[in-house]
Short mmCIF file of C-alpha atoms and ligand atoms in Angstrom, two decimals:
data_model
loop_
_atom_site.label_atom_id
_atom_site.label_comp_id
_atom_site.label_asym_id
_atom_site.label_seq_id
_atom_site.Cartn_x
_atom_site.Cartn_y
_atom_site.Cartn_z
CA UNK F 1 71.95 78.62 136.72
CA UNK F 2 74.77 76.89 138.14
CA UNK F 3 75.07 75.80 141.94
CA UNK F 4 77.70 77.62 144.05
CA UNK F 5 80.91 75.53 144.58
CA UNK F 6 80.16 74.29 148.16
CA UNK F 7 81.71 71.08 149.75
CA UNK F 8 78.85 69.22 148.13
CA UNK F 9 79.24 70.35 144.74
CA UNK F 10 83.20 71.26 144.48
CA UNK F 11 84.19 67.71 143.24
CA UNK F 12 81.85 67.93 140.67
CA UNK F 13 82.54 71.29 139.39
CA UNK F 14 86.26 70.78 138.87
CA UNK F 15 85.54 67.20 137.16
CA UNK F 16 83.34 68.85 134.72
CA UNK F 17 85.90 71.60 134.43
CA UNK F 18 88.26 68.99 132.72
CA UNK F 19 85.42 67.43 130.40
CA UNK F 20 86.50 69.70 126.94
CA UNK F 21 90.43 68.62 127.49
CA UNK F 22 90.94 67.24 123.57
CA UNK F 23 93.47 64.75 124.57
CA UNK F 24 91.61 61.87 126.40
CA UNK F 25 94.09 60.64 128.45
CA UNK F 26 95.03 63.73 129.85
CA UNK F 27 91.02 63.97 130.30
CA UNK F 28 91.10 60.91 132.20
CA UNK F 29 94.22 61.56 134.59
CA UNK F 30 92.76 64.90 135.49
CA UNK F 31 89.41 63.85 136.15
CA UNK F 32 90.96 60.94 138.53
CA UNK F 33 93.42 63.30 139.85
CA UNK F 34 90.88 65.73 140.70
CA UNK F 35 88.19 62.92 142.46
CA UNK F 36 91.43 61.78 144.44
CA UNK F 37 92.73 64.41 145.96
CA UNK F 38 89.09 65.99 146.89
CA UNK F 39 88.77 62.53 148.54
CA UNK F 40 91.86 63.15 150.46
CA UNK F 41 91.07 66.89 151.12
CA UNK F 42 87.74 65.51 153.03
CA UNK F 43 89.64 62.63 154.52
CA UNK F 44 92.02 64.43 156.10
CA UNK F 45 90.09 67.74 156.72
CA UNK F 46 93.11 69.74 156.55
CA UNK F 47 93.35 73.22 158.68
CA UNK F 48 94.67 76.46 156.39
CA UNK F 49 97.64 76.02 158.01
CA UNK F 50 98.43 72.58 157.28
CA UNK F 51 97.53 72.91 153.57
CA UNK F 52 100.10 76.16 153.35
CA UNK F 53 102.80 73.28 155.17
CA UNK F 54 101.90 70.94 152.49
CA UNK F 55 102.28 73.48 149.83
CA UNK F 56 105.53 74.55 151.68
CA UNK F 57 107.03 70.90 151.52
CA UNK F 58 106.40 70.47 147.83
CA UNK F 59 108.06 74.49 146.83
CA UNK F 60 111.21 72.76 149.10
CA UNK F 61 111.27 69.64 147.22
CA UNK F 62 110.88 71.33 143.86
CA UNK F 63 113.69 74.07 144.97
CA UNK F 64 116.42 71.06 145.87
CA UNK F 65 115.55 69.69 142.71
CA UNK F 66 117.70 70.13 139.87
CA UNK F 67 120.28 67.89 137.30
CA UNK F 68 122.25 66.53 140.19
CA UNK F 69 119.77 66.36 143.38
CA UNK F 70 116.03 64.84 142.29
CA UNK F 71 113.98 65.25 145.72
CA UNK F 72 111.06 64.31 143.60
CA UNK F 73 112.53 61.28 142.37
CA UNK F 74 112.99 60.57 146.65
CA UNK F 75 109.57 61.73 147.08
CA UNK F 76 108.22 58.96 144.91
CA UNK F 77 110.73 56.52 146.23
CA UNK F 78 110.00 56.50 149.79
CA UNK F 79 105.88 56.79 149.22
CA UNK F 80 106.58 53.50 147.27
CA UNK F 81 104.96 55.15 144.08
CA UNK F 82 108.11 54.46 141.73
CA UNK F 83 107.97 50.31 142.51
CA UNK F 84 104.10 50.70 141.94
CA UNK F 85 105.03 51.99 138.52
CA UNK F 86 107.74 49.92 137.83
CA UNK F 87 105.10 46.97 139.08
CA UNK F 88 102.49 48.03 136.35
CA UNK F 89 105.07 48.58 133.67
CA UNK F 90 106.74 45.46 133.95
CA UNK F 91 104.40 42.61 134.16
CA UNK F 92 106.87 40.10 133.16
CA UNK F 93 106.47 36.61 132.20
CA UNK F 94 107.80 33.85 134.81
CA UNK F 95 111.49 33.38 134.59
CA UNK F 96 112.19 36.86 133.28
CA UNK F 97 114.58 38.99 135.99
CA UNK F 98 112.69 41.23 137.70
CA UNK F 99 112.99 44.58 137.57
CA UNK F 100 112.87 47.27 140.35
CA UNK F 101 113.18 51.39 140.75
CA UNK F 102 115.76 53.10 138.45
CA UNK F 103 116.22 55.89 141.44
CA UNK F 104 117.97 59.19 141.06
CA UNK F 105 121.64 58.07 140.48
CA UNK F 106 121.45 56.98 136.89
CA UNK F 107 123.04 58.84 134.56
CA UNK F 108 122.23 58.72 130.78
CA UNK F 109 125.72 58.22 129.32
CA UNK F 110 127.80 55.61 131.32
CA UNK F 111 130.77 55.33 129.74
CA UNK F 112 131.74 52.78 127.46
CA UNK F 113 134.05 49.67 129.61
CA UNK F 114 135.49 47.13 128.14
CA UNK F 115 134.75 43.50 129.57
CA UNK F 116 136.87 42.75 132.65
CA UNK F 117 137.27 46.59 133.25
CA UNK F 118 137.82 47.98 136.85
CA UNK F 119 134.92 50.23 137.64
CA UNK F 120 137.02 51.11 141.11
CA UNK F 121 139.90 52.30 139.96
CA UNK F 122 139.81 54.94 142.27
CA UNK F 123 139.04 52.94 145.16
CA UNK F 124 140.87 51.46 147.69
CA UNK F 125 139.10 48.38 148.64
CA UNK F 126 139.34 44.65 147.67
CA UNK F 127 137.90 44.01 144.95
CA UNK F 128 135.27 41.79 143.58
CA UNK F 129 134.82 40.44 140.46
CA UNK F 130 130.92 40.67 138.87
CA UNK F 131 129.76 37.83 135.98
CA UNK F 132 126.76 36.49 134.53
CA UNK F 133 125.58 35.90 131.67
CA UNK F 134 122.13 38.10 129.66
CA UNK F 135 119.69 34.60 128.15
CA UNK F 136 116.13 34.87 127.26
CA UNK F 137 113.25 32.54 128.54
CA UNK F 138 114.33 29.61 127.17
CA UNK F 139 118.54 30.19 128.46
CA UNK F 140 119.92 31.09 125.27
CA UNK F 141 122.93 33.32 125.50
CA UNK F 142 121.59 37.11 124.14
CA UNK F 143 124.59 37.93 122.11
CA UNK F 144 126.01 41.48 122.18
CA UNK F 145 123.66 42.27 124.64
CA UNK F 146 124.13 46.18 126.57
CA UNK F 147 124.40 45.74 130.32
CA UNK F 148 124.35 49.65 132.02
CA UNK F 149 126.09 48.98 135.82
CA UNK F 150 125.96 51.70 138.35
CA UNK F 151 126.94 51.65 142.23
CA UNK F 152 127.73 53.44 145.43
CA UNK F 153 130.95 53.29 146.38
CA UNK F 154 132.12 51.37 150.02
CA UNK F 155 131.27 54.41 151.73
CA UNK F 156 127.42 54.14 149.96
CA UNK F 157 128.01 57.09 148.09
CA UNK F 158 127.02 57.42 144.10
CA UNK F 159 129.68 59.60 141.98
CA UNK F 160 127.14 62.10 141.12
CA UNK F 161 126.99 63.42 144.93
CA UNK F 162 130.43 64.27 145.01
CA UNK F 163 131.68 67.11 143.91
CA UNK F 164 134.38 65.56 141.47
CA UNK F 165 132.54 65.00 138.10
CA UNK F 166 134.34 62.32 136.82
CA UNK F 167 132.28 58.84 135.87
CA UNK F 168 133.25 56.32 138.67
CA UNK F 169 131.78 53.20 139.76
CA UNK F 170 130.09 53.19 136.65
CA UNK F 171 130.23 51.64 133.19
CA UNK F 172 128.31 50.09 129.69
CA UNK F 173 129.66 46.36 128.89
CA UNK F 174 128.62 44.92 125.31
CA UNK F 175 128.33 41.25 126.18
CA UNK F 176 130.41 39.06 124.24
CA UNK F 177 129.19 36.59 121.31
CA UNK F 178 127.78 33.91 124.53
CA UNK F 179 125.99 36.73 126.46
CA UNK F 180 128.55 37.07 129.43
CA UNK F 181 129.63 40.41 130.84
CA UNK F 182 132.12 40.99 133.88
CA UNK F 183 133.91 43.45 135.35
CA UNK F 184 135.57 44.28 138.39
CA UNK F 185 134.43 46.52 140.73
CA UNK F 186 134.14 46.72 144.74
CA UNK F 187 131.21 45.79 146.97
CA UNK F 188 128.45 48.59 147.41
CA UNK F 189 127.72 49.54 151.07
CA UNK F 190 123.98 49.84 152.10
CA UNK F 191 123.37 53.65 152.35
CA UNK F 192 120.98 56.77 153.26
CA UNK F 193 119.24 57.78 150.62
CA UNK F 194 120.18 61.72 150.70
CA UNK F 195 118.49 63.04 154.01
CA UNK F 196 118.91 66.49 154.14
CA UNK F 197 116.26 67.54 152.55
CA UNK F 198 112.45 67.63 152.87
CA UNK F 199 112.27 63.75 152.33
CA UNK F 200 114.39 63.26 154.85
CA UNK F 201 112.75 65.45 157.40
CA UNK F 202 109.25 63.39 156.44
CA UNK F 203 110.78 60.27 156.87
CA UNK F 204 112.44 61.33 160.66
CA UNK F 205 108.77 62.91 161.73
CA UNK F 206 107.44 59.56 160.54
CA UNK F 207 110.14 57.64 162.41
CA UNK F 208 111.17 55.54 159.20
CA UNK F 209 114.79 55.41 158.71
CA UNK F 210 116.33 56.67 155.13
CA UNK F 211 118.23 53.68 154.23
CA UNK F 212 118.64 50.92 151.49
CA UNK F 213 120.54 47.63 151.04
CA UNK F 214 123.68 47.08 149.30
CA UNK F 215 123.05 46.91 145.62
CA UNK F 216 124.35 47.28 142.44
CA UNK F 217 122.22 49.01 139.79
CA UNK F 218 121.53 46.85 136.04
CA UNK F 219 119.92 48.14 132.98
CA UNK F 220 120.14 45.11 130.58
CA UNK F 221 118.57 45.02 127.12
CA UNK F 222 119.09 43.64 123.59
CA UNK F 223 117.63 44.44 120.52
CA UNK F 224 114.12 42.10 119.79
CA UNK F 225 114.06 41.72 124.06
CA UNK F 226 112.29 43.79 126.45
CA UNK F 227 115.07 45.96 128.76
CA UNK F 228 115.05 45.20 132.09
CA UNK F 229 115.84 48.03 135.49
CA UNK F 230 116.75 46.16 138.10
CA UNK F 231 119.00 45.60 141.38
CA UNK F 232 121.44 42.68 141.88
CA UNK F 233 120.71 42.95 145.91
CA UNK F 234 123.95 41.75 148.64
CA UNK F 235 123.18 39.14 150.62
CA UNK F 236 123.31 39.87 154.37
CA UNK F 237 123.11 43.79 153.71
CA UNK F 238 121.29 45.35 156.45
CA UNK F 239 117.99 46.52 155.38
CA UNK F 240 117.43 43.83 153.05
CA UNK F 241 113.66 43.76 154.84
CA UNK F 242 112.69 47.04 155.41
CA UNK F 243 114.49 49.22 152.06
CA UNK F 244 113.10 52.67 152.88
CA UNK F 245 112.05 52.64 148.78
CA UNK F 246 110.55 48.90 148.69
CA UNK F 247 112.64 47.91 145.97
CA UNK F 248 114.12 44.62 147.46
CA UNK F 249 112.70 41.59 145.36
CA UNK F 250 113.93 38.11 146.77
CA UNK F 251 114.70 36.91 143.07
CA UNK F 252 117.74 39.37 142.77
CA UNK F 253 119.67 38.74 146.16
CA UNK F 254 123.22 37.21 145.24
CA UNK F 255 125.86 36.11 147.73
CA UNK F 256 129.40 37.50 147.58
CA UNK F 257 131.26 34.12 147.58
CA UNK F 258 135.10 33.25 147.52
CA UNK F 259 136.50 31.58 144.86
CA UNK F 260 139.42 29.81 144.19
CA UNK F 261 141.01 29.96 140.48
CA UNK F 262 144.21 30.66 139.92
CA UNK F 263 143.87 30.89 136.39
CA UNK F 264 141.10 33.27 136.30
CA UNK F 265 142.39 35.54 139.00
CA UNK F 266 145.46 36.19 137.30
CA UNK F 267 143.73 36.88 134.20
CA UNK F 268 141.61 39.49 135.62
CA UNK F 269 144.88 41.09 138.31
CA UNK F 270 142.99 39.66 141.44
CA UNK F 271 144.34 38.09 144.02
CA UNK F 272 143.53 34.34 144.43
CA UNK F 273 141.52 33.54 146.28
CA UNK F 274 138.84 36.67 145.26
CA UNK F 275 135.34 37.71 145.69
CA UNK F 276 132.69 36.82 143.44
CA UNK F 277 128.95 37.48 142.76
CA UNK F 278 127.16 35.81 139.99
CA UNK F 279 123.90 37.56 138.35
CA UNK F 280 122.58 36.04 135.40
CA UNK F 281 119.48 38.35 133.70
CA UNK F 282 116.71 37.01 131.41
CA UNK F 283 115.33 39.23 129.22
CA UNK F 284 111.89 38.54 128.07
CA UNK F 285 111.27 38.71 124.08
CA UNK F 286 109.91 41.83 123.14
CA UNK F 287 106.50 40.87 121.14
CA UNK F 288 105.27 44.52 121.05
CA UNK F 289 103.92 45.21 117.20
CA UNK F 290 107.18 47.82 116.78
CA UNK F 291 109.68 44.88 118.57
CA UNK F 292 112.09 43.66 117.02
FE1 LIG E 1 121.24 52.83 144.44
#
């Protein structure tokens, strides 16, 4: 005969409920899951009616969830759970660009720019011109490398929260046949990360503030080389120290200099002299058994 489920036993009980799951991993997670949360349960000794407010938080951050909103996404953000993912995944090799949270803004088809393309075009504001070159460890140009940009706009709003569909500050550059991309675009504000929703009511009852630093998203890979997601950060943004989703890393802060070149700024339709930030991204080789 089996032994009531009681505080003493319940941990047990559900661990061996999981012990016939076929696939092993999923074995494992749920037996983890399972002794983790019963840990928390009798940490935190939680009252009826703060376990139904639990349950109510995660029913509103699943309803505000859909194609355009991910409150989940937030949800791991702010709790720092997406960087400590992102830090597992992406145990890189020294000299390698590091890589930091995708976040909820991405979407899967940027469209296609040419090199020297204005991401901005409908925008108002100065602009700046963005250039580096994709290498690998040892600084050899990655040829015809695919460098996926997104940003917020100089308000520190993404495209995808307005109501107008259309792709802007956004775009996928093919680097030339010496691994340089560029474009033109304008400088990202720091912003909230969208607070008016469950996230944003558990980061005011926590008094932590919703926002993150200027940056401009990168997804850079190349056939043979591991891709890398990752921020190129603006130096002197506020919140550079305190990014309410942890993602600042001190290797990917870039100043927005001035630069005088005639040449070049004609070239490209900026004035002279312009704003420039440099951001150079090493991909690490990929030496996975399928890599190329
Ligand atoms: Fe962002």
């Amino acid at each position: 005969m089996g032994s009531d489920f009681s505080e003493a036993t319940a941990t047990d009980a559900v661990v061996e409920s999981f012990a016939e799951t076929p696939d092993a991993r999923l074995r494992e997670v749920m037996q983890s899951f399972t002794r983790h949360l019963h840990a928390f349960v009798r940490d935190v000794e939680p009252t009826q009616g703060e376990w139904e407010a639990a349950i109510g938080f995660l029913t509103a951050v699943g309803h505000l969830s859909d194609d355009r909103r991910q409150e989940f996404i937030l949800l791991s953000d702010v709790m720092g759970v997406s960087m400590l993912v992102d830090a597992i995944n992406n145990r890189r090799p020294v000299g390698a660009t590091e890589s930091t949270v995708l976040g909820p803004f991405h979407v899967v088809e940027s469209p296609a720019r040419a090199l020297g393309d204005d991401l901005a075009e409908a925008h108002e504001a100065p602009r700046c011109l963005v250039r580096g070159r994709v290498l690998d460890l040892d600084g050899r140009p990655v040829a015809g490398a695919l460098v996926d940009v997104w940003q917020a706009d100089d308000q520190g709003f993404y495209d995808v929260q307005k109501d107008d569909l259309a792709p802007d500050l956004r775009g996928l550059f093919t680097c030339d046949e010496v691994g340089r991309f560029w474009f033109r675009t304008i400088v990202p504000l720091h912003y909230p990360i969208p607070d008016d929703g469950p996230v944003g009511a558990l980061l005011r009852a926590t008094g932590r503030h919703p926002y993150r630093p200027a940056h401009i998203h990168f997804i850079a890979g190349a056939a043979g080389h591991n891709p890398v997601t990752t921020h190129l950060f603006v130096e002197g943004s506020p919140y550079l120290e305190d990014d309410t989703v942890f993602g600042v890393k001190q290797s990917l802060v870039r100043p927005v200099r001035q630069e005088d070149d005639e040449e070049t700024a004609t070239s490209l339709g900026l004035p002279n002299p312009f704003q420039v930030i440099d951001f150079d991204i090493t991909l690490a080789e990929d030496r996975s058994p399928t890599g190329g």
